PDB file of C-alpha atoms in Angstrom:
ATOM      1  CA  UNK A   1     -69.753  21.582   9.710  1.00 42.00           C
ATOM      2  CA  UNK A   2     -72.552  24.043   9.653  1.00 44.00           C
ATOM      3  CA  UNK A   3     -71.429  27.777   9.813  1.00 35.00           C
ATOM      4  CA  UNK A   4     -73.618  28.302  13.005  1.00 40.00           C
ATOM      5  CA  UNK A   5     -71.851  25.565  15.241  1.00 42.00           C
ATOM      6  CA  UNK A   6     -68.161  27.457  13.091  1.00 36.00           C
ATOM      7  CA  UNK A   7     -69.340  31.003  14.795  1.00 34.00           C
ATOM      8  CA  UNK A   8     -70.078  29.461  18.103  1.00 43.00           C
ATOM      9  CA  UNK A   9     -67.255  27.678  18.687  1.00 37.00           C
ATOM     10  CA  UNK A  10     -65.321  31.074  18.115  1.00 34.00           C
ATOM     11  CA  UNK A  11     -67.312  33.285  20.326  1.00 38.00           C
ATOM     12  CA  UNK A  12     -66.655  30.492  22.887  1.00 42.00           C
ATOM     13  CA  UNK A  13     -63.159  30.906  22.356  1.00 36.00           C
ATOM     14  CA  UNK A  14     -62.889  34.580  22.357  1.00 34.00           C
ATOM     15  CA  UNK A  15     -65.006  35.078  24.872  1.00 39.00           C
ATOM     16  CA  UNK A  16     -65.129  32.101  27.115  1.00 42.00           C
ATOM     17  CA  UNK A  17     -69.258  31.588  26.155  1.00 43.00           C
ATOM     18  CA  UNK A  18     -70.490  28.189  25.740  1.00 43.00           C
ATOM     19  CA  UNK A  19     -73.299  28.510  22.748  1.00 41.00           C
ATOM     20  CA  UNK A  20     -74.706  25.039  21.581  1.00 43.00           C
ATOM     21  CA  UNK A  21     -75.589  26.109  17.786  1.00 42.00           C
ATOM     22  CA  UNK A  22     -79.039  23.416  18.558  1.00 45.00           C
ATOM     23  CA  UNK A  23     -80.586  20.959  21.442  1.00 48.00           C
ATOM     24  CA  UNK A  24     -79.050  18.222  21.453  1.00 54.00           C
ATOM     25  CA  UNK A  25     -82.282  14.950  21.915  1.00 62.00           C
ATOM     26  CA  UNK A  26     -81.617  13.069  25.315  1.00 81.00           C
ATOM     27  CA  UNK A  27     -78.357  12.947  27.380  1.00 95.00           C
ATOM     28  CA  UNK A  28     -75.790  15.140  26.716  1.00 96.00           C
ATOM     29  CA  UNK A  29     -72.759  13.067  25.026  1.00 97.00           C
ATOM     30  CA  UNK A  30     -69.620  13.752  27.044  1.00 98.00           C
ATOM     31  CA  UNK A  31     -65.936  12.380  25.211  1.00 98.00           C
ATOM     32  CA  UNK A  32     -63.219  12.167  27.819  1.00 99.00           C
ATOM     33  CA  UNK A  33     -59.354  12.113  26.427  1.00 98.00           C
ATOM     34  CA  UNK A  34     -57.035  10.203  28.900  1.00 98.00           C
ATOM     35  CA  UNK A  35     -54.434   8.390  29.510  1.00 98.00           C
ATOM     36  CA  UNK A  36     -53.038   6.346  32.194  1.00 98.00           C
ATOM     37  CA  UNK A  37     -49.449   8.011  31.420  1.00 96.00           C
ATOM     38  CA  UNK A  38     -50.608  11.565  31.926  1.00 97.00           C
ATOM     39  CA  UNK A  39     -49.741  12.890  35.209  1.00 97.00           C
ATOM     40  CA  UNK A  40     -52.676  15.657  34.339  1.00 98.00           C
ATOM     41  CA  UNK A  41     -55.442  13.085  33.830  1.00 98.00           C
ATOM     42  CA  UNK A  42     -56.461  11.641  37.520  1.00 98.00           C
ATOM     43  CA  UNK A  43     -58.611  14.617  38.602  1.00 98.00           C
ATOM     44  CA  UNK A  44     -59.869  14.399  35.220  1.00 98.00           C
ATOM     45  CA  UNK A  45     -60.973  10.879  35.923  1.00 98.00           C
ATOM     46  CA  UNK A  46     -62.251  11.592  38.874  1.00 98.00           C
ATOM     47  CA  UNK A  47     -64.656  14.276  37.684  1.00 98.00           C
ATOM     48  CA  UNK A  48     -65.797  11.679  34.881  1.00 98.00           C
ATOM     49  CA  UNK A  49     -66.253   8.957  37.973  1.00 98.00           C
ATOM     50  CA  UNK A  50     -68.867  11.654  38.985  1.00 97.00           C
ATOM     51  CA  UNK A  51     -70.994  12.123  35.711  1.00 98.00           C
ATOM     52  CA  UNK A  52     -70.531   8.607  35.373  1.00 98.00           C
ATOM     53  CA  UNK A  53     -73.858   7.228  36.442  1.00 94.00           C
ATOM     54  CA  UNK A  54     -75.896   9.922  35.589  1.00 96.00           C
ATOM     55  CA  UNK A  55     -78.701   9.168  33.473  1.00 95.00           C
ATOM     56  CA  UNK A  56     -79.243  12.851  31.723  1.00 96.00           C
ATOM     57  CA  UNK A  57     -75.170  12.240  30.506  1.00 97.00           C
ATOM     58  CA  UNK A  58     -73.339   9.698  29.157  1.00 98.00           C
ATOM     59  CA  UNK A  59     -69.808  10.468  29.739  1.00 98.00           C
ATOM     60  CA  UNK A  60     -67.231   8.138  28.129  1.00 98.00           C
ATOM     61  CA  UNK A  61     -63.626   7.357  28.725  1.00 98.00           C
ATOM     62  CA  UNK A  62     -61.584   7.206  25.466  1.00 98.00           C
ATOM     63  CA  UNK A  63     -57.840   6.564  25.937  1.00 98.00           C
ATOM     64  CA  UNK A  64     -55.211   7.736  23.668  1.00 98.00           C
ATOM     65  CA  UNK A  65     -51.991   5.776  22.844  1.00 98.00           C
ATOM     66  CA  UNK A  66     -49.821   8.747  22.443  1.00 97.00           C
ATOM     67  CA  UNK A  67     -48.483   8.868  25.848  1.00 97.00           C
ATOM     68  CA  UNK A  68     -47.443   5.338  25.819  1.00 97.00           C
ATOM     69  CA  UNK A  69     -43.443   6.359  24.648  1.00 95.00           C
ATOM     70  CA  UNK A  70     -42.847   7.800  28.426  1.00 93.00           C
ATOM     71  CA  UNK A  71     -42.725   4.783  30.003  1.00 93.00           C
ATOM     72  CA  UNK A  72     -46.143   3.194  30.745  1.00 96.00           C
ATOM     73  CA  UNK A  73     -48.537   1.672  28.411  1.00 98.00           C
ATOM     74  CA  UNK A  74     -51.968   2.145  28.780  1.00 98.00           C
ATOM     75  CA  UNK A  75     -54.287  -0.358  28.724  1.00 98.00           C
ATOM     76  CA  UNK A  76     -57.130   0.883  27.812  1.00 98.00           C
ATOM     77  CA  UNK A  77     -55.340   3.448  24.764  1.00 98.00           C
ATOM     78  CA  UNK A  78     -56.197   2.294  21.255  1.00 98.00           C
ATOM     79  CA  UNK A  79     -54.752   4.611  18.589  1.00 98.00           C
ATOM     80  CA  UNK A  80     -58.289   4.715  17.236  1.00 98.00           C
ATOM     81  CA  UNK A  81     -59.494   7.231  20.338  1.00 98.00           C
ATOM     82  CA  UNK A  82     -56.324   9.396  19.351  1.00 98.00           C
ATOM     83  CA  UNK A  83     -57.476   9.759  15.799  1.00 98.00           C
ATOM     84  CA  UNK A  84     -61.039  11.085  16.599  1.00 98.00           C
ATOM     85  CA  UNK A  85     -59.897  13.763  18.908  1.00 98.00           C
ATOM     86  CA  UNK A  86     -57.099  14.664  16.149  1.00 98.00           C
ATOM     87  CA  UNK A  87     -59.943  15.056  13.762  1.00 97.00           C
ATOM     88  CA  UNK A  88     -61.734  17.237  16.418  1.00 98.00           C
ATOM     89  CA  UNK A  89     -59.071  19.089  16.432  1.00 97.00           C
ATOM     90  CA  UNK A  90     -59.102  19.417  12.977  1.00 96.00           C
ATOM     91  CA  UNK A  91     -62.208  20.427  12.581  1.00 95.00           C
ATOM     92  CA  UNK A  92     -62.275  23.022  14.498  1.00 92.00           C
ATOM     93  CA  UNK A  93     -58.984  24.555  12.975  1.00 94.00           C
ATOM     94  CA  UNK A  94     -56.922  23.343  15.626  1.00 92.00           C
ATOM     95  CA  UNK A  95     -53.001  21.252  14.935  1.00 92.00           C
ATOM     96  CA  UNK A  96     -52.400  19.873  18.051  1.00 95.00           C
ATOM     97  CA  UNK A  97     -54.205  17.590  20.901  1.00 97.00           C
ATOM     98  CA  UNK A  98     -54.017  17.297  24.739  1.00 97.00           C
ATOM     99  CA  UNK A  99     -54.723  15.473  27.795  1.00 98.00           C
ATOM    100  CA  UNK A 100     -57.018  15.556  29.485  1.00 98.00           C
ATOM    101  CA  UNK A 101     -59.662  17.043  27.178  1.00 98.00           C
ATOM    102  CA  UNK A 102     -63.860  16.784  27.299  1.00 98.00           C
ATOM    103  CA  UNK A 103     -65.704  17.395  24.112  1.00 98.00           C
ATOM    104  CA  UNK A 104     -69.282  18.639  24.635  1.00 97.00           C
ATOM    105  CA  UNK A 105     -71.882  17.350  22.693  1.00 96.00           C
ATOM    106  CA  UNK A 106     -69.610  17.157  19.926  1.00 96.00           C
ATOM    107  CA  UNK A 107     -69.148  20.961  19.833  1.00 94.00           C
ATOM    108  CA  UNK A 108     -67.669  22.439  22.969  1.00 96.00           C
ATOM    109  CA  UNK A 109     -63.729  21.870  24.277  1.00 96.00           C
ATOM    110  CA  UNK A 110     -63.353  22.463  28.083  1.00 97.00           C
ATOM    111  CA  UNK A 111     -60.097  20.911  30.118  1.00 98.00           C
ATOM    112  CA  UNK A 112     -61.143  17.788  31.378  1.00 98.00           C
ATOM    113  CA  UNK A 113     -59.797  18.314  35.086  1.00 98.00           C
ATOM    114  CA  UNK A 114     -61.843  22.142  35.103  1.00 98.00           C
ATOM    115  CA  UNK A 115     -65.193  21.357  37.152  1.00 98.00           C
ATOM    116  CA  UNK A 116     -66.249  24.197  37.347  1.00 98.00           C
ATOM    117  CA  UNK A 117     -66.159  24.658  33.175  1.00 98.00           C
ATOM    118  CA  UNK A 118     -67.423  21.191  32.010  1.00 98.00           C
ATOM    119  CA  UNK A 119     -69.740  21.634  34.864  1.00 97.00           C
ATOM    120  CA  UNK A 120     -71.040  25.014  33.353  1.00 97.00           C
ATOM    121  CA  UNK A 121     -70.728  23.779  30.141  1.00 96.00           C
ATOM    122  CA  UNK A 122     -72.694  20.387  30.868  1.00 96.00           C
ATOM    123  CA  UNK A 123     -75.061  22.866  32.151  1.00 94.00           C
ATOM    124  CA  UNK A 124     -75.989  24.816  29.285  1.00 94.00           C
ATOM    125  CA  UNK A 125     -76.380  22.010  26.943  1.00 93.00           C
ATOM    126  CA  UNK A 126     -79.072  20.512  29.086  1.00 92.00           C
ATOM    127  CA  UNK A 127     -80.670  24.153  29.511  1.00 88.00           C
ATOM    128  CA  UNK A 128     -81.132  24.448  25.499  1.00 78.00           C
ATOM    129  CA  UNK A 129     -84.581  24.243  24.488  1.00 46.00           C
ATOM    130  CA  UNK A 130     -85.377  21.215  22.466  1.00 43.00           C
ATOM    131  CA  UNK A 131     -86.722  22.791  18.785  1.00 42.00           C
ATOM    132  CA  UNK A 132     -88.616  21.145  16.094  1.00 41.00           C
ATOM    133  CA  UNK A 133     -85.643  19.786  14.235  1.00 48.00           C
ATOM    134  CA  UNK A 134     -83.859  17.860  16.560  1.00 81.00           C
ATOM    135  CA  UNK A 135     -83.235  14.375  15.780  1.00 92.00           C
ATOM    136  CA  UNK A 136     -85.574  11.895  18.218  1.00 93.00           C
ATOM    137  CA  UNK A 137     -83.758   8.393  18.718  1.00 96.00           C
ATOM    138  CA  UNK A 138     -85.366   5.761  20.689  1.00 95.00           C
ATOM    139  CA  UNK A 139     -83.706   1.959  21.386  1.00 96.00           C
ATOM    140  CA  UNK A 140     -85.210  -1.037  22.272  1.00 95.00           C
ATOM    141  CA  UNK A 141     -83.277  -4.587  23.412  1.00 93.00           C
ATOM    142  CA  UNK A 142     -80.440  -5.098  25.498  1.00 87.00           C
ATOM    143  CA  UNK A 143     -77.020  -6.242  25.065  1.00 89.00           C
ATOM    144  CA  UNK A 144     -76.261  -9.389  24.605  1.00 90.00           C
ATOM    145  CA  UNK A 145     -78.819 -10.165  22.315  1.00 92.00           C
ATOM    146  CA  UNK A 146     -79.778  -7.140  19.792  1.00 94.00           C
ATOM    147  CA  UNK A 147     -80.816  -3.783  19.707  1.00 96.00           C
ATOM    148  CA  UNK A 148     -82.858  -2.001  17.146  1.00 97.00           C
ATOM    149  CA  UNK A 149     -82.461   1.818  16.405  1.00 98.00           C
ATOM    150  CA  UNK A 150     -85.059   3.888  15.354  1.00 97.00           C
ATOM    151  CA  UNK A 151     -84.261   7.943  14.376  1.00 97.00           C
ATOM    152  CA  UNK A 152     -86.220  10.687  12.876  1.00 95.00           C
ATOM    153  CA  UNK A 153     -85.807  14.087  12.181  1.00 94.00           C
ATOM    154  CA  UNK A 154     -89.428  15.841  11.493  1.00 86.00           C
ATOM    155  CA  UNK A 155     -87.788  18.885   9.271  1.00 87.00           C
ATOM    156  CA  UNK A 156     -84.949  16.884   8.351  1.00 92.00           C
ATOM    157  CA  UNK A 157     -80.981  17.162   8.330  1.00 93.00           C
ATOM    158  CA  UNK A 158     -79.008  19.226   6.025  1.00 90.00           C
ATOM    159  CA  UNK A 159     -76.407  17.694   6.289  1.00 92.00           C
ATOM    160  CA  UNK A 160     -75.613  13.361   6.799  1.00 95.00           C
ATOM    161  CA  UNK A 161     -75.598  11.934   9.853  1.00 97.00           C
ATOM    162  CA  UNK A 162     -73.470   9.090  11.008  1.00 98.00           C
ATOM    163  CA  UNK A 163     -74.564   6.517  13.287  1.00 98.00           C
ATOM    164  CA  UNK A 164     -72.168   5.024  15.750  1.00 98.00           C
ATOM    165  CA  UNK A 165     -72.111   2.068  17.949  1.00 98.00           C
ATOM    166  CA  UNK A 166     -70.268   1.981  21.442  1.00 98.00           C
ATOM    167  CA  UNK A 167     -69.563   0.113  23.397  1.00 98.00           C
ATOM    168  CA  UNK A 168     -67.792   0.352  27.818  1.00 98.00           C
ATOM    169  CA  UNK A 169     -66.742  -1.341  30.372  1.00 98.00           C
ATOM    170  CA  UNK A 170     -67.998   0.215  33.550  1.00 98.00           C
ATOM    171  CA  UNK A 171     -65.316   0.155  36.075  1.00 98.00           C
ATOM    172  CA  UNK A 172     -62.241  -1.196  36.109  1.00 98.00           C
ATOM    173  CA  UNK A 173     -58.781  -0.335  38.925  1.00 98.00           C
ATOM    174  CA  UNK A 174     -55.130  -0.114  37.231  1.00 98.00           C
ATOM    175  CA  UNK A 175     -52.188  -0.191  39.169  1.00 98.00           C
ATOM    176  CA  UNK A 176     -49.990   2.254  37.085  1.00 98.00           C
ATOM    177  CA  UNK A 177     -46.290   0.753  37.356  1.00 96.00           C
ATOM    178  CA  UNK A 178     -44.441   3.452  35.683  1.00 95.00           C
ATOM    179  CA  UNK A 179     -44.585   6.401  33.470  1.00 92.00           C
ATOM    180  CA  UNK A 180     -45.996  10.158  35.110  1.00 94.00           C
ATOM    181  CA  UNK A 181     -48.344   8.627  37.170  1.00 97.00           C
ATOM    182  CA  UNK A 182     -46.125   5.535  38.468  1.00 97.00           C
ATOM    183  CA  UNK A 183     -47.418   4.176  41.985  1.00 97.00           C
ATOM    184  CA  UNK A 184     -50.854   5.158  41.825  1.00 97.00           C
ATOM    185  CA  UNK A 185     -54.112   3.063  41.659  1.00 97.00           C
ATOM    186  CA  UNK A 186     -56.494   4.967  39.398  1.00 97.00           C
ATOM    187  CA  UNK A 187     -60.214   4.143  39.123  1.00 97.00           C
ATOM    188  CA  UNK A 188     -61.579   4.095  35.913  1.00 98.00           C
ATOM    189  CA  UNK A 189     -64.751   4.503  34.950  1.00 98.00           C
ATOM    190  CA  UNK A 190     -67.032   4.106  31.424  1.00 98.00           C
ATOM    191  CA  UNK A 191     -63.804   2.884  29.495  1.00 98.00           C
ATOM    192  CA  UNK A 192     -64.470   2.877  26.058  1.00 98.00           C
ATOM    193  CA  UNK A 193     -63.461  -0.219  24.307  1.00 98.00           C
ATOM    194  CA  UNK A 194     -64.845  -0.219  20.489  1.00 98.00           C
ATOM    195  CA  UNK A 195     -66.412   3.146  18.547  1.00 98.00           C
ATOM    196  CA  UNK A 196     -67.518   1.491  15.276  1.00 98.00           C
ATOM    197  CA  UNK A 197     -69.664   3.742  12.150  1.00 98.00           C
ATOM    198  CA  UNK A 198     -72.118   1.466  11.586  1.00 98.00           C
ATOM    199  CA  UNK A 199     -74.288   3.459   9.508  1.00 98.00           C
ATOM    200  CA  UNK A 200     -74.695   6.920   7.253  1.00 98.00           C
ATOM    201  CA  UNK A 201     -78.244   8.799   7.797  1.00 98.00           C
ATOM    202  CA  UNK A 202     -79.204  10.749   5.004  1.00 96.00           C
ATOM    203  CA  UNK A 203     -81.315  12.685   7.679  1.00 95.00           C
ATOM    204  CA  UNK A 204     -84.678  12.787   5.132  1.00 95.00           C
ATOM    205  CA  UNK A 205     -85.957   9.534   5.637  1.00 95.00           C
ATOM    206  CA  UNK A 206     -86.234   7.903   9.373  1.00 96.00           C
ATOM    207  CA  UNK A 207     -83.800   5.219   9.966  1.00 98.00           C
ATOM    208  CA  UNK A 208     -83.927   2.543  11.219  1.00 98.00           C
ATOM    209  CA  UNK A 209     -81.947  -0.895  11.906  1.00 98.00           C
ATOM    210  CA  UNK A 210     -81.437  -3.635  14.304  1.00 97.00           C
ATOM    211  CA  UNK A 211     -77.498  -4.613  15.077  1.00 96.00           C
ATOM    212  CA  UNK A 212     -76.153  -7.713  16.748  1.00 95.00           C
ATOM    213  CA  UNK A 213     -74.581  -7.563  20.715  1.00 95.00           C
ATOM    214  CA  UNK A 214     -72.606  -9.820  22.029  1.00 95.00           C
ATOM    215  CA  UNK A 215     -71.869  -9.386  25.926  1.00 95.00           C
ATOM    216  CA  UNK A 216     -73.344  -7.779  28.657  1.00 94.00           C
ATOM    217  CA  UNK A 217     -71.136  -4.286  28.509  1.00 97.00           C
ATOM    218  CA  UNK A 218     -73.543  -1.047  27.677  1.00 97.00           C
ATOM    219  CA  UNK A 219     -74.335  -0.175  24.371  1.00 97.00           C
ATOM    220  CA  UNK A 220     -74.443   3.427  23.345  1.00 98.00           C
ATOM    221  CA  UNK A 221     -75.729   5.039  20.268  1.00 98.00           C
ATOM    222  CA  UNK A 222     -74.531   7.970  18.925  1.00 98.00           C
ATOM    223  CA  UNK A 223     -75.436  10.309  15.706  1.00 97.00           C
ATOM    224  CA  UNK A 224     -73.404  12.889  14.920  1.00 97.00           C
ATOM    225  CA  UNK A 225     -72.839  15.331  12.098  1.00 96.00           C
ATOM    226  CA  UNK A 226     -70.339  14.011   9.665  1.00 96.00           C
ATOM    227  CA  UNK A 227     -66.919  15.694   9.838  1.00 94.00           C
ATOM    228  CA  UNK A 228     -66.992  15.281  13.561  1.00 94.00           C
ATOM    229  CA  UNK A 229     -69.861  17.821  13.916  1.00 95.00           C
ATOM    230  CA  UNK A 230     -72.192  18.164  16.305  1.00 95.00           C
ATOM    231  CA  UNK A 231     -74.122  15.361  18.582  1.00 95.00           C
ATOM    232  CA  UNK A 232     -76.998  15.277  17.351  1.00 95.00           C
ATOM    233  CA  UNK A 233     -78.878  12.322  19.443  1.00 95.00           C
ATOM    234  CA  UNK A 234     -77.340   9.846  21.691  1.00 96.00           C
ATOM    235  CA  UNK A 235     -79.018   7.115  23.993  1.00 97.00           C
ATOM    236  CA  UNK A 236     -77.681   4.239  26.014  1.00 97.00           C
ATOM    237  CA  UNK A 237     -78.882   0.897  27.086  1.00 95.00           C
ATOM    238  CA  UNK A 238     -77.242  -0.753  30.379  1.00 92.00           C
TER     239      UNK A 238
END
């Protein structure tokens, strides 16, 4: 990761500043980590319920498997989701991982059930001026058929890029039967169900490619920095 996004990410944490190292192109990418057996994680879920629908955000639910051992399986968890945010957390120098937790854009780490931070965070990132080198990605099709990406950057990356396919399920009520949050009926919202690298972009040339979709669930696309680095670009279609 590039040493600018390094020093931001420690001036956030010393003093509580939120300083996006570049603009990121379109809506703001916003990674949820939840579980269904974390008595922290309903207010969390509620607050991502809220950025849901937005269409200057595209705030995903990714469920971890590593609260599963208490008593209450999730059904959404795939041991996938817990293996990006652990290399989050490695990448920014950090051992350990928690529930629930919002990444920003690929750079920023905020509690998940804080408003008021991911709300000022969310804030900033949309504030940042766009500059000459940000990474414009367009998509055209719709899912269940195919979708073809196009991406350029004008001055180019320095470092690779790679380009990820997701897909979500928009909605979707669990009656939690035991574990923390036995009893309750949580609403879910955005739930992540595959995160797939479908691609490496050298950032130089533009890219482009056309993938396959089967079903109607939204298809996100996201490029990030390699070594879970920043967002660079992200764009849905629903």
């Amino acid at each position: 990761m590039r040493l600018a996004n390094r020093f931001g990410i420690i001036l956030s944490a010393i003093f509580g500043l939120v300083t996006p190292a570049f603009a990121q192109q379109g809506p703001v990418l916003v990674e949820l980590f939840t579980s269904q057996g974390c008595a922290a994680c309903p207010p969390a879920d509620k607050l991502l319920d809220q950025l849901a629908d937005r269409d200057d955000v595209i705030a995903l639910a990714l469920h971890v498997d590593y609260w599963d051992y208490i008593g209450w399986t999730d059904s959404f968890g795939q041991a996938r989701f817990s293996k990006r945010q652990k290399d989050y957390a490695r990448s920014k120098g950090r051992a350990s991982v928690y529930t629930p937790q919002m990444i920003i854009g690929g750079i920023d780490e905020v509690k998940g059930s804080a408003q008021a931070q991911v709300m000022g965070t969310l804030a900033t990132h949309l504030s940042v001026l766009v500059s000459g080198s940000d990474v414009r990605l367009t998509l055209t099709g719709q899912p269940g058929s195919e979708v073809s990406i196009e991406a350029f950057a004008d001055e180019g990356l320095a470092y690779a890029a790679d380009v990820q396919l997701v897909r979500y399920r928009d909605s979707e009520t669990v009656d939690i039967m035991g574990g923390e949050n036995s009893g309750k009926s949580v609403v879910y919202r955005n739930i992540v169900t595959s995160w797939e690298v479908i691609a490496t972009w050298d950032g130089v040339s533009p890219f482009r490619q056309t993938v396959q979709v089967a079903g109607d669930d939204p298809v996100v696309i996201v490029i990030q920095e390699q070594g879970q680095g920043p967002v660079l670009a992200a764009a849905r279609r629903r």
